[in-house]
GROMACS .gro file of C-alpha atoms in nm:
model
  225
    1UNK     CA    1  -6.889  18.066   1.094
    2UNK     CA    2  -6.519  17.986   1.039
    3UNK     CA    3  -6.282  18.290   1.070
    4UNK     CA    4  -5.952  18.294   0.970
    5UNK     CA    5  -5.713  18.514   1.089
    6UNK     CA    6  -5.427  18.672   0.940
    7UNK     CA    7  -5.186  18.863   1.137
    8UNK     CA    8  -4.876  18.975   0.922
    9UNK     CA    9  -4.558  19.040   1.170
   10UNK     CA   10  -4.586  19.393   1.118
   11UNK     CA   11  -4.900  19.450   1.272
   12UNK     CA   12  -4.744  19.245   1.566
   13UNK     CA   13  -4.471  19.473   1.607
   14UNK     CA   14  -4.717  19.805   1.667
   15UNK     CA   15  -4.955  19.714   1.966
   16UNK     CA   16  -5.220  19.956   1.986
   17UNK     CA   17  -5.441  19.897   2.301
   18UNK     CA   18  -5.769  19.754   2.210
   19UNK     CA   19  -5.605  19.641   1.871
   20UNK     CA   20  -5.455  19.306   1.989
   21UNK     CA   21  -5.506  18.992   1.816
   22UNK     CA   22  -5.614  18.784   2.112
   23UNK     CA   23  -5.890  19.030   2.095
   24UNK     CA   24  -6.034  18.981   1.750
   25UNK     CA   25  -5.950  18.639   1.802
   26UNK     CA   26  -6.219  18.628   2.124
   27UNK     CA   27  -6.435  18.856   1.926
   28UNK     CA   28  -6.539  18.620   1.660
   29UNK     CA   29  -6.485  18.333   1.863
   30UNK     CA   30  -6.875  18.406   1.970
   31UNK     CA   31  -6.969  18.313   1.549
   32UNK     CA   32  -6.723  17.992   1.536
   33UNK     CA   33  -6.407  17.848   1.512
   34UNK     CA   34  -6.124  18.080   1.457
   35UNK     CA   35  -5.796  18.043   1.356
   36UNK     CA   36  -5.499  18.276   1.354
   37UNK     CA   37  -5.174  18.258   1.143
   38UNK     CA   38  -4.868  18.514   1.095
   39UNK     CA   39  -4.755  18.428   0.732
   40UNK     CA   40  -4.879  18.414   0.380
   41UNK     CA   41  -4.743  18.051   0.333
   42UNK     CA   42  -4.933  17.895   0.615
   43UNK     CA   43  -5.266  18.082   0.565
   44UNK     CA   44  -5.266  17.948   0.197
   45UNK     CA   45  -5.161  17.610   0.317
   46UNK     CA   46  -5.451  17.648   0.569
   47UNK     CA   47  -5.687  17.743   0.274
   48UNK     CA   48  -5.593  17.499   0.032
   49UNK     CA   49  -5.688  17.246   0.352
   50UNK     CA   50  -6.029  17.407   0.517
   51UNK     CA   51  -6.296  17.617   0.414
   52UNK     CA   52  -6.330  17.952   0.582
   53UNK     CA   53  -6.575  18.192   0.593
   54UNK     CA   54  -6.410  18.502   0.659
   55UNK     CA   55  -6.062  18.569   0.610
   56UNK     CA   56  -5.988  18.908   0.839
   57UNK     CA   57  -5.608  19.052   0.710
   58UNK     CA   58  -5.458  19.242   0.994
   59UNK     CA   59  -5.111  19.425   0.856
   60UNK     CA   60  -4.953  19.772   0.877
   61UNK     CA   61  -4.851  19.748   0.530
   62UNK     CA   62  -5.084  19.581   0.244
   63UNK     CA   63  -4.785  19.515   0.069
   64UNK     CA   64  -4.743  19.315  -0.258
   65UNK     CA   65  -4.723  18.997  -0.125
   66UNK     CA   66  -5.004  19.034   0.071
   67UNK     CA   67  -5.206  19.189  -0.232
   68UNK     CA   68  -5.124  18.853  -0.405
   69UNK     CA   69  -5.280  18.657  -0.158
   70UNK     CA   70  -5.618  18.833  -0.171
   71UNK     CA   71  -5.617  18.810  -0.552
   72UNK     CA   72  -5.531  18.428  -0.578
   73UNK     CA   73  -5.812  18.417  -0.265
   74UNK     CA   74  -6.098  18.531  -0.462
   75UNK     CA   75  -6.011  18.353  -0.762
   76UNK     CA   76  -5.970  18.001  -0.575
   77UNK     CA   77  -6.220  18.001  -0.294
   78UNK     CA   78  -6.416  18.348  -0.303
   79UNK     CA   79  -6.471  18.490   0.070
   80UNK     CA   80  -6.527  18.728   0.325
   81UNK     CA   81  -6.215  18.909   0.324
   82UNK     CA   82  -6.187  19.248   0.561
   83UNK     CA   83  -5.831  19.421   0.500
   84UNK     CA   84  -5.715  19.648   0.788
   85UNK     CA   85  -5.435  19.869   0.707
   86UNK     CA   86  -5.250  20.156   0.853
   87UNK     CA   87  -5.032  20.245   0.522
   88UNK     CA   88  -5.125  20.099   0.159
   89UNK     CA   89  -5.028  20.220  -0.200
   90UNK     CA   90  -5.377  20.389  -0.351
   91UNK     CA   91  -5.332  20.245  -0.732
   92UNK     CA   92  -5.296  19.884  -0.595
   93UNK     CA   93  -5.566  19.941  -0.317
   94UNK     CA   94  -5.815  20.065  -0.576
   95UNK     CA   95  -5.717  19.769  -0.832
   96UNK     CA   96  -5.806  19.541  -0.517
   97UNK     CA   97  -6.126  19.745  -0.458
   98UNK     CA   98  -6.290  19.682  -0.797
   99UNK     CA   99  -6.463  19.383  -0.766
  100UNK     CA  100  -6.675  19.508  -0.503
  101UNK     CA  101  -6.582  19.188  -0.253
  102UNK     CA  102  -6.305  19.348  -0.016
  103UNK     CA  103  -6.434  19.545   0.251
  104UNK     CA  104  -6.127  19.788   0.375
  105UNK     CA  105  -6.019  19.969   0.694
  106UNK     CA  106  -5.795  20.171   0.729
  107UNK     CA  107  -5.587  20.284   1.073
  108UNK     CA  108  -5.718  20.155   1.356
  109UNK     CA  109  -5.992  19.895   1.398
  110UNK     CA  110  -6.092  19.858   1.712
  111UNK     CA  111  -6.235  19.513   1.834
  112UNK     CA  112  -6.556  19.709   1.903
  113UNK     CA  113  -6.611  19.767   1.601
  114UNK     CA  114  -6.560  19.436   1.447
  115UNK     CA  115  -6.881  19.273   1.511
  116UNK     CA  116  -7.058  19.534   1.259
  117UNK     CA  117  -6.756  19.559   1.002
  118UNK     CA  118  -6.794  19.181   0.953
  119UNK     CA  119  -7.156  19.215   0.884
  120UNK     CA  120  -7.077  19.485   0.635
  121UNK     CA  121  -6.857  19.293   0.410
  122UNK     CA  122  -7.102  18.996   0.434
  123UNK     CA  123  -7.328  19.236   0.304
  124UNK     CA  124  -7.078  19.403   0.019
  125UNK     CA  125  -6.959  19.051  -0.097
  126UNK     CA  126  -7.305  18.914  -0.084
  127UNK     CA  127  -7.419  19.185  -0.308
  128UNK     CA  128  -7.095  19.230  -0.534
  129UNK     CA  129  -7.087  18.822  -0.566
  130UNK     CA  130  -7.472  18.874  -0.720
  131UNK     CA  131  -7.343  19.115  -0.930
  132UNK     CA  132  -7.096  18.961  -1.054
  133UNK     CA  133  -7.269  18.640  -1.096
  134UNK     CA  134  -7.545  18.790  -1.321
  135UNK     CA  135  -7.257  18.973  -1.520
  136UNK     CA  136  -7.136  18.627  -1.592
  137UNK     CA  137  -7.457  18.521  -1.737
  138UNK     CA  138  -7.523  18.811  -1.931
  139UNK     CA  139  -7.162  18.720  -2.092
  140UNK     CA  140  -7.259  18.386  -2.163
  141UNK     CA  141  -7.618  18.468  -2.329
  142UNK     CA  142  -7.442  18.674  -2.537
  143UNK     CA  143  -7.188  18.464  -2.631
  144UNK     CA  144  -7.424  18.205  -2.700
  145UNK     CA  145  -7.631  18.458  -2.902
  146UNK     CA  146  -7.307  18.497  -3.140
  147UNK     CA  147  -7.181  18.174  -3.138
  148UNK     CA  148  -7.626  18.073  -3.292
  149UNK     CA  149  -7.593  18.344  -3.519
  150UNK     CA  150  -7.248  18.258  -3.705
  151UNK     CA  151  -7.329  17.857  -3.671
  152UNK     CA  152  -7.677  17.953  -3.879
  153UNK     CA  153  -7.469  18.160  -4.133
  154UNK     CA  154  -7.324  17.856  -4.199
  155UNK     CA  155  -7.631  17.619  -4.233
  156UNK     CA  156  -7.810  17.915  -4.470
  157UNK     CA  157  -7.497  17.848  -4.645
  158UNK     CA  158  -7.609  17.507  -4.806
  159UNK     CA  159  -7.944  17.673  -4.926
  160UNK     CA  160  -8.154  17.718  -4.584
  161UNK     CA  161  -8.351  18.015  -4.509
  162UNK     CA  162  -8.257  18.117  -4.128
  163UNK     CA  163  -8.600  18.001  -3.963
  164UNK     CA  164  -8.494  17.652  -4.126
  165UNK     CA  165  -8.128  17.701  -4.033
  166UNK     CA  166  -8.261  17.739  -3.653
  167UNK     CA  167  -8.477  17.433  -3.650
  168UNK     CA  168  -8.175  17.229  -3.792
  169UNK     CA  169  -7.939  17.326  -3.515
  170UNK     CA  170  -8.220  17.268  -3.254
  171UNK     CA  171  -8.320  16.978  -3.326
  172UNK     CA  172  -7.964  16.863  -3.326
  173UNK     CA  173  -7.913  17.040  -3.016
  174UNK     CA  174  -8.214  16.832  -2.854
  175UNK     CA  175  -8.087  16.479  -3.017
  176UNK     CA  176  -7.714  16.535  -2.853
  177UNK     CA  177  -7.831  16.687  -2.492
  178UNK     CA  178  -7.642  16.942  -2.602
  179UNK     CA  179  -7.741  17.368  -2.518
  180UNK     CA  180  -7.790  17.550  -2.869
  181UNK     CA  181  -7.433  17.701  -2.765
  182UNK     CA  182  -7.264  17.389  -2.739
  183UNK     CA  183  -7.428  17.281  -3.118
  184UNK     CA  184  -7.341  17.624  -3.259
  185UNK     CA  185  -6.960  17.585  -3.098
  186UNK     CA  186  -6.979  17.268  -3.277
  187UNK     CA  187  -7.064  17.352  -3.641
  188UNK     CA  188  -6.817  17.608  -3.626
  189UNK     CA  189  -6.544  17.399  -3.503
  190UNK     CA  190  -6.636  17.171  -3.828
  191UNK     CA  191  -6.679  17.449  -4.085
  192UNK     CA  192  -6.313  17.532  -3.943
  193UNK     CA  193  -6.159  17.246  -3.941
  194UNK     CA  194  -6.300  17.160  -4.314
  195UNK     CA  195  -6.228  17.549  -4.470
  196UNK     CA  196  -5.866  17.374  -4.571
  197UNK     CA  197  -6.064  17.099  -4.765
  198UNK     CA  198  -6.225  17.128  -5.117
  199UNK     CA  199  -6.566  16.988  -4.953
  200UNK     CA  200  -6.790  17.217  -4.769
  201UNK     CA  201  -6.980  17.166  -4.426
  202UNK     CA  202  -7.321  16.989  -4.530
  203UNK     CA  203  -7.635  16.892  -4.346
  204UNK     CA  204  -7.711  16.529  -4.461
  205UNK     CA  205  -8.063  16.385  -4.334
  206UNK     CA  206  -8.050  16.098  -4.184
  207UNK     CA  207  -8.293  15.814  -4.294
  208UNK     CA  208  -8.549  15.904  -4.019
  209UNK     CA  209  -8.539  16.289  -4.127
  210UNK     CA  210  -8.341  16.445  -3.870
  211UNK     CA  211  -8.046  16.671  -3.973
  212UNK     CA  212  -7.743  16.561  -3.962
  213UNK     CA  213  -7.476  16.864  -3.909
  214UNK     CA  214  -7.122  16.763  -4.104
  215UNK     CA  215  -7.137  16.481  -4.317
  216UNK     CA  216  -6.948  16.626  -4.610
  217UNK     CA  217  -7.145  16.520  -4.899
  218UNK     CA  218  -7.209  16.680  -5.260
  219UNK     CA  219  -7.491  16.961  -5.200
  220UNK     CA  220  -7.706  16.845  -5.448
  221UNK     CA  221  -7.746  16.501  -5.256
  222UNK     CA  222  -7.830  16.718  -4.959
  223UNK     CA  223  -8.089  16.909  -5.110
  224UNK     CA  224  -8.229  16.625  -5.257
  225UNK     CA  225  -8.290  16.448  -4.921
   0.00000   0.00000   0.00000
């Protein structure tokens, strides 16, 4: 495991015993490398360089700049991150909190302690990056669902019932490699892009059958195909 270790210059300046960062640093020096850093500019540097594992934030503020850094964090390179805290502001801790992958303590951590805190957020961002991860897919199969629907509206427009309509824009799916999302996305981009133009989006057949989705051709030549 690689930790990274952030130790903002406030922390620093309020030594609590058991609470030093030589400590921590020794604790999870047992799971891997570990590295320690006192500003925001390095540890990005460091992260835009290396891959961590676990990024543990040790500050007596979580102030804005520090807020930043988690939220750029998880959008570039998603990780362990444990916040510990001795003052915070609750609307921007709880805006933090809401994806489910930041595991926060507040006051004191002792080093003792740090073993089992580290194997709770493992276990919070494990489960919160499943969640979040099927989330995603539900989004997409329903965006796919809408994006089939409106691209068949548009086939049954040149005179295709929708079971028809479906086949058409699988089988073109299937000749392109293309997902029925991508070939829905498609024939909506052309009925767009042709909606200024006195010609409407056709499906020609091709001379071995197969439709062919926006060749603009009189309708009664596609019918006739």
């Amino acid at each position: 495991m690689r930790s990274l270790i952030f130790c903002d210059s406030s922390f620093s300046a309020v030594p609590v015993v058991d609470c030093e960062v030589v400590q921590y640093q020794a604790c999870l020096a047992a799971f891997g490398h570990v590295t320690v850093l006192t500003s925001v500019s390095q540890v990005e540097q460091r992260l835009h360089q290396q891959t961590f594992d676990t990024l543990l934030i040790l500050t007596d503020t979580l102030h804005a700049q520090i807020q930043a850094l988690i939220q750029r964090t998880l959008t570039s390179k998603p990780m362990v991150i444990v916040v510990n805290a001795k003052t915070w502001q609750q609307t921007a801790l709880t805006e933090l909190l809401d994806c489910g992958r930041i595991t926060f303590i507040p006051e004191i951590l002792s080093v003792n302690r740090l073993t089992s805190v580290i194997s709770l957020a493992q276990a919070r961002f494990d489960a919160a990056s499943k969640t979040l991860a099927e989330f995603k897919r539900l989004d997409d199969e329903i965006r796919s669902i809408k994006l089939l629907s409106q691209a068949k509206l548009i086939v049954m427009a040149q005179g295709f019932d929708e079971t028809k309509a479906h086949q058409i824009i699988q089988q073109q799916a299937m000749q392109k490699g293309w997902s029925l999302a991508q070939m829905s996305a498609q024939i909506i981009a052309v009925a767009s892009s042709q909606k200024s133009q006195v010609s409407p989006v056709t499906i020609a057949m091709s001379k071995d059958g197969a439709p062919h989705v926006g060749a603009v051709i009189p309708k009664v030549d596609m019918l006739s195909s």
